[in-house]
C-alpha cells in the first residue's frame, strides 16, 4: 500500500488518511481523481441551457467538471485546494474558500454539490449559501445536493463499484444537531478514510436554511430527493 498523505492541518471534526495530498476538510486528491462520475452531468444538463456558463463551487479534482466541459458548458471551477485545482482541465479555475468568493459577476447556473449544504457549522453553511446567492443571475438556478434521507441510518454499510468499495463506517453525535461521519474507500492498491461533519436537514429544515439567505426550493431533480433546483425567493 502507498504511504500516508500529508496536509497542513484539518478543520475541527474533520480528518483523513491515505496516500497523497489531503485537504483540510478531509478530502484526498488522488481519491477524488479516481472516483467515477455518476448521474451528475445528466441532472445538471437537464436544467442548464446548452453551452451555459456554470459556476461550480467545490469542484475538487474535476470529477464533474470534466464531463460538463465535454458537453460544451463554460465552467468556472472553484476550490480552496491548489492540489485539487491542478487536476482540473478545460475550465476557468479559481482558488478560494467558497465562503469568501466574490467574482463580481453572476451565472445562470451555480452548482453546490457534495452535500456541502449540510456543513456542521451554521456560519459556514450561511457563507456557502451567500456565495451562491451573490453569484446567481436573475432568473438563474442553484443546483445542489442534499443527503439521502437514510444517510445516517443502517450503518455500517458498503457500496461496491468496479475497482473499489465505499464503506460508510459510522455516524455519531458530535455536537447538538451535528453528526461526525467516517467513510473508507478501499482500492486494490490503497485505502483512504475521510472523517467529516454533517448537520442533517429534513424538508422543513432545508427550506428554512435556504430562506435565511433569500432562496427557496423550486424543483426536485432526482427521485431520491438528492438533487434540487433552488431559486431566489
PDB file of C-alpha atoms in Angstrom:
ATOM      1  CA  UNK A   1       0.000   0.000   0.000  1.00  0.00           C
ATOM      2  CA  UNK A   2       1.219   3.507  -0.738  1.00  0.00           C
ATOM      3  CA  UNK A   3       2.325   5.712   2.150  1.00  0.00           C
ATOM      4  CA  UNK A   4       0.272   8.169   4.135  1.00  0.00           C
ATOM      5  CA  UNK A   5      -0.578  11.553   2.684  1.00  0.00           C
ATOM      6  CA  UNK A   6       0.085  14.961   4.111  1.00  0.00           C
ATOM      7  CA  UNK A   7      -1.875  18.115   4.940  1.00  0.00           C
ATOM      8  CA  UNK A   8      -1.174  21.290   6.840  1.00  0.00           C
ATOM      9  CA  UNK A   9      -3.989  20.636   9.327  1.00  0.00           C
ATOM     10  CA  UNK A  10      -7.643  19.694   9.488  1.00  0.00           C
ATOM     11  CA  UNK A  11     -10.674  21.698  10.427  1.00  0.00           C
ATOM     12  CA  UNK A  12     -12.136  20.708  13.829  1.00  0.00           C
ATOM     13  CA  UNK A  13     -14.043  17.442  13.496  1.00  0.00           C
ATOM     14  CA  UNK A  14     -12.508  16.585  10.120  1.00  0.00           C
ATOM     15  CA  UNK A  15      -9.715  14.189   9.226  1.00  0.00           C
ATOM     16  CA  UNK A  16      -8.342  11.813   6.617  1.00  0.00           C
ATOM     17  CA  UNK A  17      -5.765   9.147   5.948  1.00  0.00           C
ATOM     18  CA  UNK A  18      -4.246   7.636   2.832  1.00  0.00           C
ATOM     19  CA  UNK A  19      -1.594   8.390   0.212  1.00  0.00           C
ATOM     20  CA  UNK A  20      -1.150  11.743  -1.495  1.00  0.00           C
ATOM     21  CA  UNK A  21      -2.237  15.276  -0.682  1.00  0.00           C
ATOM     22  CA  UNK A  22      -5.061  15.626   1.864  1.00  0.00           C
ATOM     23  CA  UNK A  23      -7.169  18.782   2.161  1.00  0.00           C
ATOM     24  CA  UNK A  24      -8.248  20.498   5.423  1.00  0.00           C
ATOM     25  CA  UNK A  25     -11.782  19.089   5.075  1.00  0.00           C
ATOM     26  CA  UNK A  26     -10.525  15.509   4.789  1.00  0.00           C
ATOM     27  CA  UNK A  27     -10.549  15.026   1.024  1.00  0.00           C
ATOM     28  CA  UNK A  28      -7.754  13.077  -0.670  1.00  0.00           C
ATOM     29  CA  UNK A  29      -6.746  14.456  -4.057  1.00  0.00           C
ATOM     30  CA  UNK A  30      -5.812  11.081  -5.541  1.00  0.00           C
ATOM     31  CA  UNK A  31      -9.053   9.529  -4.298  1.00  0.00           C
ATOM     32  CA  UNK A  32     -11.164  12.264  -5.863  1.00  0.00           C
ATOM     33  CA  UNK A  33      -9.185  11.897  -9.082  1.00  0.00           C
ATOM     34  CA  UNK A  34     -10.174   8.213  -9.168  1.00  0.00           C
ATOM     35  CA  UNK A  35     -13.846   8.420  -8.166  1.00  0.00           C
ATOM     36  CA  UNK A  36     -16.227   7.894 -11.097  1.00  0.00           C
ATOM     37  CA  UNK A  37     -18.772  10.396 -12.282  1.00  0.00           C
ATOM     38  CA  UNK A  38     -22.347   9.240 -11.726  1.00  0.00           C
ATOM     39  CA  UNK A  39     -25.587  10.955 -12.767  1.00  0.00           C
ATOM     40  CA  UNK A  40     -24.429  14.497 -12.003  1.00  0.00           C
ATOM     41  CA  UNK A  41     -23.809  15.644 -15.620  1.00  0.00           C
ATOM     42  CA  UNK A  42     -27.200  14.357 -16.744  1.00  0.00           C
ATOM     43  CA  UNK A  43     -29.022  16.050 -13.874  1.00  0.00           C
ATOM     44  CA  UNK A  44     -27.225  19.343 -14.498  1.00  0.00           C
ATOM     45  CA  UNK A  45     -27.728  19.187 -18.267  1.00  0.00           C
ATOM     46  CA  UNK A  46     -31.462  18.636 -17.732  1.00  0.00           C
ATOM     47  CA  UNK A  47     -31.671  22.153 -16.265  1.00  0.00           C
ATOM     48  CA  UNK A  48     -28.776  24.156 -17.696  1.00  0.00           C
ATOM     49  CA  UNK A  49     -29.241  25.631 -21.197  1.00  0.00           C
ATOM     50  CA  UNK A  50     -26.825  24.187 -23.767  1.00  0.00           C
ATOM     51  CA  UNK A  51     -23.441  25.893 -23.578  1.00  0.00           C
ATOM     52  CA  UNK A  52     -24.411  27.860 -20.470  1.00  0.00           C
ATOM     53  CA  UNK A  53     -21.904  29.470 -18.135  1.00  0.00           C
ATOM     54  CA  UNK A  54     -21.726  27.409 -14.942  1.00  0.00           C
ATOM     55  CA  UNK A  55     -20.136  28.246 -11.610  1.00  0.00           C
ATOM     56  CA  UNK A  56     -19.069  25.042  -9.845  1.00  0.00           C
ATOM     57  CA  UNK A  57     -18.352  25.591  -6.156  1.00  0.00           C
ATOM     58  CA  UNK A  58     -16.133  22.957  -4.586  1.00  0.00           C
ATOM     59  CA  UNK A  59     -15.043  21.336  -7.848  1.00  0.00           C
ATOM     60  CA  UNK A  60     -12.417  19.045  -6.305  1.00  0.00           C
ATOM     61  CA  UNK A  61     -10.314  17.237  -8.884  1.00  0.00           C
ATOM     62  CA  UNK A  62     -12.793  17.864 -11.703  1.00  0.00           C
ATOM     63  CA  UNK A  63     -14.820  14.659 -11.456  1.00  0.00           C
ATOM     64  CA  UNK A  64     -17.975  16.532 -12.555  1.00  0.00           C
ATOM     65  CA  UNK A  65     -16.197  19.458 -14.204  1.00  0.00           C
ATOM     66  CA  UNK A  66     -14.658  17.407 -16.989  1.00  0.00           C
ATOM     67  CA  UNK A  67     -17.870  15.820 -18.302  1.00  0.00           C
ATOM     68  CA  UNK A  68     -19.597  19.219 -18.152  1.00  0.00           C
ATOM     69  CA  UNK A  69     -16.800  20.771 -20.217  1.00  0.00           C
ATOM     70  CA  UNK A  70     -17.071  17.854 -22.646  1.00  0.00           C
ATOM     71  CA  UNK A  71     -20.780  18.676 -23.051  1.00  0.00           C
ATOM     72  CA  UNK A  72     -19.899  22.220 -24.100  1.00  0.00           C
ATOM     73  CA  UNK A  73     -20.583  24.109 -20.879  1.00  0.00           C
ATOM     74  CA  UNK A  74     -18.404  27.095 -19.966  1.00  0.00           C
ATOM     75  CA  UNK A  75     -17.365  26.138 -16.438  1.00  0.00           C
ATOM     76  CA  UNK A  76     -15.742  28.298 -13.780  1.00  0.00           C
ATOM     77  CA  UNK A  77     -14.439  25.808 -11.212  1.00  0.00           C
ATOM     78  CA  UNK A  78     -13.718  26.934  -7.645  1.00  0.00           C
ATOM     79  CA  UNK A  79     -11.846  25.089  -4.918  1.00  0.00           C
ATOM     80  CA  UNK A  80      -9.662  26.102  -1.977  1.00  0.00           C
ATOM     81  CA  UNK A  81      -7.109  23.358  -2.709  1.00  0.00           C
ATOM     82  CA  UNK A  82      -4.343  24.115  -5.199  1.00  0.00           C
ATOM     83  CA  UNK A  83      -3.659  20.384  -5.455  1.00  0.00           C
ATOM     84  CA  UNK A  84      -7.270  19.712  -6.444  1.00  0.00           C
ATOM     85  CA  UNK A  85      -7.323  22.536  -8.998  1.00  0.00           C
ATOM     86  CA  UNK A  86      -4.119  21.215 -10.585  1.00  0.00           C
ATOM     87  CA  UNK A  87      -6.176  18.212 -11.762  1.00  0.00           C
ATOM     88  CA  UNK A  88      -8.844  20.324 -13.493  1.00  0.00           C
ATOM     89  CA  UNK A  89      -8.715  20.682 -17.276  1.00  0.00           C
ATOM     90  CA  UNK A  90     -10.727  22.799 -19.706  1.00  0.00           C
ATOM     91  CA  UNK A  91     -12.361  25.084 -17.130  1.00  0.00           C
ATOM     92  CA  UNK A  92     -11.606  28.514 -15.708  1.00  0.00           C
ATOM     93  CA  UNK A  93     -10.173  27.762 -12.258  1.00  0.00           C
ATOM     94  CA  UNK A  94     -10.312  29.956  -9.163  1.00  0.00           C
ATOM     95  CA  UNK A  95      -8.624  29.110  -5.881  1.00  0.00           C
ATOM     96  CA  UNK A  96     -10.703  30.403  -2.984  1.00  0.00           C
ATOM     97  CA  UNK A  97     -12.732  29.245   0.004  1.00  0.00           C
ATOM     98  CA  UNK A  98     -16.315  29.253  -1.231  1.00  0.00           C
ATOM     99  CA  UNK A  99     -17.483  31.498   1.611  1.00  0.00           C
ATOM    100  CA  UNK A 100     -15.015  34.236   0.594  1.00  0.00           C
ATOM    101  CA  UNK A 101     -15.614  34.073  -3.152  1.00  0.00           C
ATOM    102  CA  UNK A 102     -16.698  37.267  -4.885  1.00  0.00           C
ATOM    103  CA  UNK A 103     -16.117  37.228  -8.639  1.00  0.00           C
ATOM    104  CA  UNK A 104     -18.148  40.399  -9.263  1.00  0.00           C
ATOM    105  CA  UNK A 105     -20.193  38.538 -11.874  1.00  0.00           C
ATOM    106  CA  UNK A 106     -23.237  36.292 -11.944  1.00  0.00           C
ATOM    107  CA  UNK A 107     -24.029  32.987 -13.612  1.00  0.00           C
ATOM    108  CA  UNK A 108     -27.263  31.446 -14.902  1.00  0.00           C
ATOM    109  CA  UNK A 109     -26.367  28.185 -13.140  1.00  0.00           C
ATOM    110  CA  UNK A 110     -24.487  27.734  -9.856  1.00  0.00           C
ATOM    111  CA  UNK A 111     -23.566  24.268  -8.556  1.00  0.00           C
ATOM    112  CA  UNK A 112     -23.188  23.380  -4.878  1.00  0.00           C
ATOM    113  CA  UNK A 113     -22.744  19.615  -4.823  1.00  0.00           C
ATOM    114  CA  UNK A 114     -21.119  17.116  -2.432  1.00  0.00           C
ATOM    115  CA  UNK A 115     -23.724  17.752   0.307  1.00  0.00           C
ATOM    116  CA  UNK A 116     -21.957  20.975   1.284  1.00  0.00           C
ATOM    117  CA  UNK A 117     -25.262  22.435   2.460  1.00  0.00           C
ATOM    118  CA  UNK A 118     -25.001  20.014   5.398  1.00  0.00           C
ATOM    119  CA  UNK A 119     -21.914  21.795   6.803  1.00  0.00           C
ATOM    120  CA  UNK A 120     -21.757  21.202  10.542  1.00  0.00           C
ATOM    121  CA  UNK A 121     -21.044  24.859  11.349  1.00  0.00           C
ATOM    122  CA  UNK A 122     -24.124  27.018  10.640  1.00  0.00           C
ATOM    123  CA  UNK A 123     -21.910  30.014   9.874  1.00  0.00           C
ATOM    124  CA  UNK A 124     -20.056  28.029   7.228  1.00  0.00           C
ATOM    125  CA  UNK A 125     -23.368  26.938   5.716  1.00  0.00           C
ATOM    126  CA  UNK A 126     -24.596  30.519   5.660  1.00  0.00           C
ATOM    127  CA  UNK A 127     -21.369  31.613   3.993  1.00  0.00           C
ATOM    128  CA  UNK A 128     -21.730  28.942   1.337  1.00  0.00           C
ATOM    129  CA  UNK A 129     -25.307  29.927   0.532  1.00  0.00           C
ATOM    130  CA  UNK A 130     -24.475  33.627   0.499  1.00  0.00           C
ATOM    131  CA  UNK A 131     -21.749  32.917  -2.053  1.00  0.00           C
ATOM    132  CA  UNK A 132     -24.288  31.025  -4.151  1.00  0.00           C
ATOM    133  CA  UNK A 133     -26.812  33.860  -3.876  1.00  0.00           C
ATOM    134  CA  UNK A 134     -24.430  36.682  -4.845  1.00  0.00           C
ATOM    135  CA  UNK A 135     -23.240  34.787  -7.932  1.00  0.00           C
ATOM    136  CA  UNK A 136     -26.709  33.725  -9.104  1.00  0.00           C
ATOM    137  CA  UNK A 137     -28.003  35.684 -12.084  1.00  0.00           C
ATOM    138  CA  UNK A 138     -31.607  36.974 -12.056  1.00  0.00           C
ATOM    139  CA  UNK A 139     -33.834  34.061 -13.006  1.00  0.00           C
ATOM    140  CA  UNK A 140     -30.922  31.651 -12.542  1.00  0.00           C
ATOM    141  CA  UNK A 141     -30.836  28.239 -10.891  1.00  0.00           C
ATOM    142  CA  UNK A 142     -28.779  26.963  -7.977  1.00  0.00           C
ATOM    143  CA  UNK A 143     -28.356  23.194  -8.289  1.00  0.00           C
ATOM    144  CA  UNK A 144     -27.427  21.487  -5.043  1.00  0.00           C
ATOM    145  CA  UNK A 145     -27.236  18.084  -3.437  1.00  0.00           C
ATOM    146  CA  UNK A 146     -28.925  17.065  -0.207  1.00  0.00           C
ATOM    147  CA  UNK A 147     -28.032  13.952   1.721  1.00  0.00           C
ATOM    148  CA  UNK A 148     -30.285  10.932   1.147  1.00  0.00           C
ATOM    149  CA  UNK A 149     -32.936  10.560   3.831  1.00  0.00           C
ATOM    150  CA  UNK A 150     -31.193   7.445   5.215  1.00  0.00           C
ATOM    151  CA  UNK A 151     -27.664   8.867   5.100  1.00  0.00           C
ATOM    152  CA  UNK A 152     -27.057   8.281   8.813  1.00  0.00           C
ATOM    153  CA  UNK A 153     -29.098   5.083   9.242  1.00  0.00           C
ATOM    154  CA  UNK A 154     -28.255   1.401   8.962  1.00  0.00           C
ATOM    155  CA  UNK A 155     -24.511   1.801   9.394  1.00  0.00           C
ATOM    156  CA  UNK A 156     -22.031   0.406   8.680  1.00  0.00           C
ATOM    157  CA  UNK A 157     -22.848  -0.288   5.034  1.00  0.00           C
ATOM    158  CA  UNK A 158     -20.951  -0.821   1.814  1.00  0.00           C
ATOM    159  CA  UNK A 159     -21.287   0.067  -1.838  1.00  0.00           C
ATOM    160  CA  UNK A 160     -19.344  -1.934  -4.404  1.00  0.00           C
ATOM    161  CA  UNK A 161     -18.296  -0.248  -7.636  1.00  0.00           C
ATOM    162  CA  UNK A 162     -15.972  -1.574 -10.327  1.00  0.00           C
ATOM    163  CA  UNK A 163     -12.491  -1.472  -8.834  1.00  0.00           C
ATOM    164  CA  UNK A 164     -13.289  -0.189  -5.322  1.00  0.00           C
ATOM    165  CA  UNK A 165     -15.577  -0.376  -2.298  1.00  0.00           C
ATOM    166  CA  UNK A 166     -17.063   2.520  -0.349  1.00  0.00           C
ATOM    167  CA  UNK A 167     -17.798   1.918   3.329  1.00  0.00           C
ATOM    168  CA  UNK A 168     -19.811   4.350   5.421  1.00  0.00           C
ATOM    169  CA  UNK A 169     -18.371   3.196   8.709  1.00  0.00           C
ATOM    170  CA  UNK A 170     -20.135   5.308  11.322  1.00  0.00           C
ATOM    171  CA  UNK A 171     -22.181   8.416  12.069  1.00  0.00           C
ATOM    172  CA  UNK A 172     -22.011   9.513  15.692  1.00  0.00           C
ATOM    173  CA  UNK A 173     -23.166  12.621  17.606  1.00  0.00           C
ATOM    174  CA  UNK A 174     -20.552  15.378  17.600  1.00  0.00           C
ATOM    175  CA  UNK A 175     -22.471  18.457  18.757  1.00  0.00           C
ATOM    176  CA  UNK A 176     -26.119  19.456  19.007  1.00  0.00           C
ATOM    177  CA  UNK A 177     -27.705  18.583  15.670  1.00  0.00           C
ATOM    178  CA  UNK A 178     -24.349  17.571  14.150  1.00  0.00           C
ATOM    179  CA  UNK A 179     -23.039  14.120  13.242  1.00  0.00           C
ATOM    180  CA  UNK A 180     -19.441  13.059  12.671  1.00  0.00           C
ATOM    181  CA  UNK A 181     -19.265  10.641   9.754  1.00  0.00           C
ATOM    182  CA  UNK A 182     -16.403   8.304   8.910  1.00  0.00           C
ATOM    183  CA  UNK A 183     -16.068   6.763   5.454  1.00  0.00           C
ATOM    184  CA  UNK A 184     -13.476   4.467   3.884  1.00  0.00           C
ATOM    185  CA  UNK A 185     -12.652   3.937   0.204  1.00  0.00           C
ATOM    186  CA  UNK A 186     -10.876   0.662  -0.475  1.00  0.00           C
ATOM    187  CA  UNK A 187      -8.962   0.104  -3.724  1.00  0.00           C
ATOM    188  CA  UNK A 188      -6.670  -2.835  -4.516  1.00  0.00           C
ATOM    189  CA  UNK A 189      -3.579  -0.644  -4.113  1.00  0.00           C
ATOM    190  CA  UNK A 190      -4.642   1.908  -1.483  1.00  0.00           C
ATOM    191  CA  UNK A 191      -7.233   2.783   1.142  1.00  0.00           C
ATOM    192  CA  UNK A 192      -8.394   6.268   2.068  1.00  0.00           C
ATOM    193  CA  UNK A 193     -10.501   7.314   5.035  1.00  0.00           C
ATOM    194  CA  UNK A 194     -12.418  10.548   5.413  1.00  0.00           C
ATOM    195  CA  UNK A 195     -13.999  11.985   8.560  1.00  0.00           C
ATOM    196  CA  UNK A 196     -16.344  14.954   8.273  1.00  0.00           C
ATOM    197  CA  UNK A 197     -19.206  16.738   9.993  1.00  0.00           C
ATOM    198  CA  UNK A 198     -22.797  16.781   8.784  1.00  0.00           C
ATOM    199  CA  UNK A 199     -25.883  18.601  10.017  1.00  0.00           C
ATOM    200  CA  UNK A 200     -28.913  16.574   8.828  1.00  0.00           C
ATOM    201  CA  UNK A 201     -31.793  18.597   7.367  1.00  0.00           C
ATOM    202  CA  UNK A 202     -35.348  17.421   6.926  1.00  0.00           C
ATOM    203  CA  UNK A 203     -37.600  19.095   4.342  1.00  0.00           C
ATOM    204  CA  UNK A 204     -38.647  21.840   6.749  1.00  0.00           C
ATOM    205  CA  UNK A 205     -35.078  22.500   7.842  1.00  0.00           C
ATOM    206  CA  UNK A 206     -33.865  22.518   4.242  1.00  0.00           C
ATOM    207  CA  UNK A 207     -36.421  25.162   3.280  1.00  0.00           C
ATOM    208  CA  UNK A 208     -35.635  27.191   6.391  1.00  0.00           C
ATOM    209  CA  UNK A 209     -31.867  27.409   5.822  1.00  0.00           C
ATOM    210  CA  UNK A 210     -32.457  28.425   2.215  1.00  0.00           C
ATOM    211  CA  UNK A 211     -34.960  31.097   3.262  1.00  0.00           C
ATOM    212  CA  UNK A 212     -32.365  32.615   5.604  1.00  0.00           C
ATOM    213  CA  UNK A 213     -30.367  33.578   2.516  1.00  0.00           C
ATOM    214  CA  UNK A 214     -33.229  34.618   0.235  1.00  0.00           C
ATOM    215  CA  UNK A 215     -33.543  31.279  -1.558  1.00  0.00           C
ATOM    216  CA  UNK A 216     -36.253  28.657  -1.912  1.00  0.00           C
ATOM    217  CA  UNK A 217     -36.507  25.095  -3.256  1.00  0.00           C
ATOM    218  CA  UNK A 218     -38.189  25.110  -6.653  1.00  0.00           C
ATOM    219  CA  UNK A 219     -37.921  21.597  -8.041  1.00  0.00           C
ATOM    220  CA  UNK A 220     -36.715  18.158  -7.018  1.00  0.00           C
ATOM    221  CA  UNK A 221     -34.487  16.900  -9.814  1.00  0.00           C
ATOM    222  CA  UNK A 222     -33.913  13.294  -8.756  1.00  0.00           C
ATOM    223  CA  UNK A 223     -36.311  10.663  -7.474  1.00  0.00           C
ATOM    224  CA  UNK A 224     -34.216  10.058  -4.372  1.00  0.00           C
ATOM    225  CA  UNK A 225     -34.502  13.728  -3.377  1.00  0.00           C
ATOM    226  CA  UNK A 226     -30.749  14.294  -3.531  1.00  0.00           C
ATOM    227  CA  UNK A 227     -30.640  16.857  -6.369  1.00  0.00           C
ATOM    228  CA  UNK A 228     -32.661  20.078  -6.144  1.00  0.00           C
ATOM    229  CA  UNK A 229     -33.121  23.215  -8.182  1.00  0.00           C
ATOM    230  CA  UNK A 230     -33.181  26.287  -5.950  1.00  0.00           C
ATOM    231  CA  UNK A 231     -34.086  29.839  -6.974  1.00  0.00           C
ATOM    232  CA  UNK A 232     -34.135  33.298  -5.438  1.00  0.00           C
ATOM    233  CA  UNK A 233     -37.104  33.721  -3.149  1.00  0.00           C
TER     234      UNK A 233
END
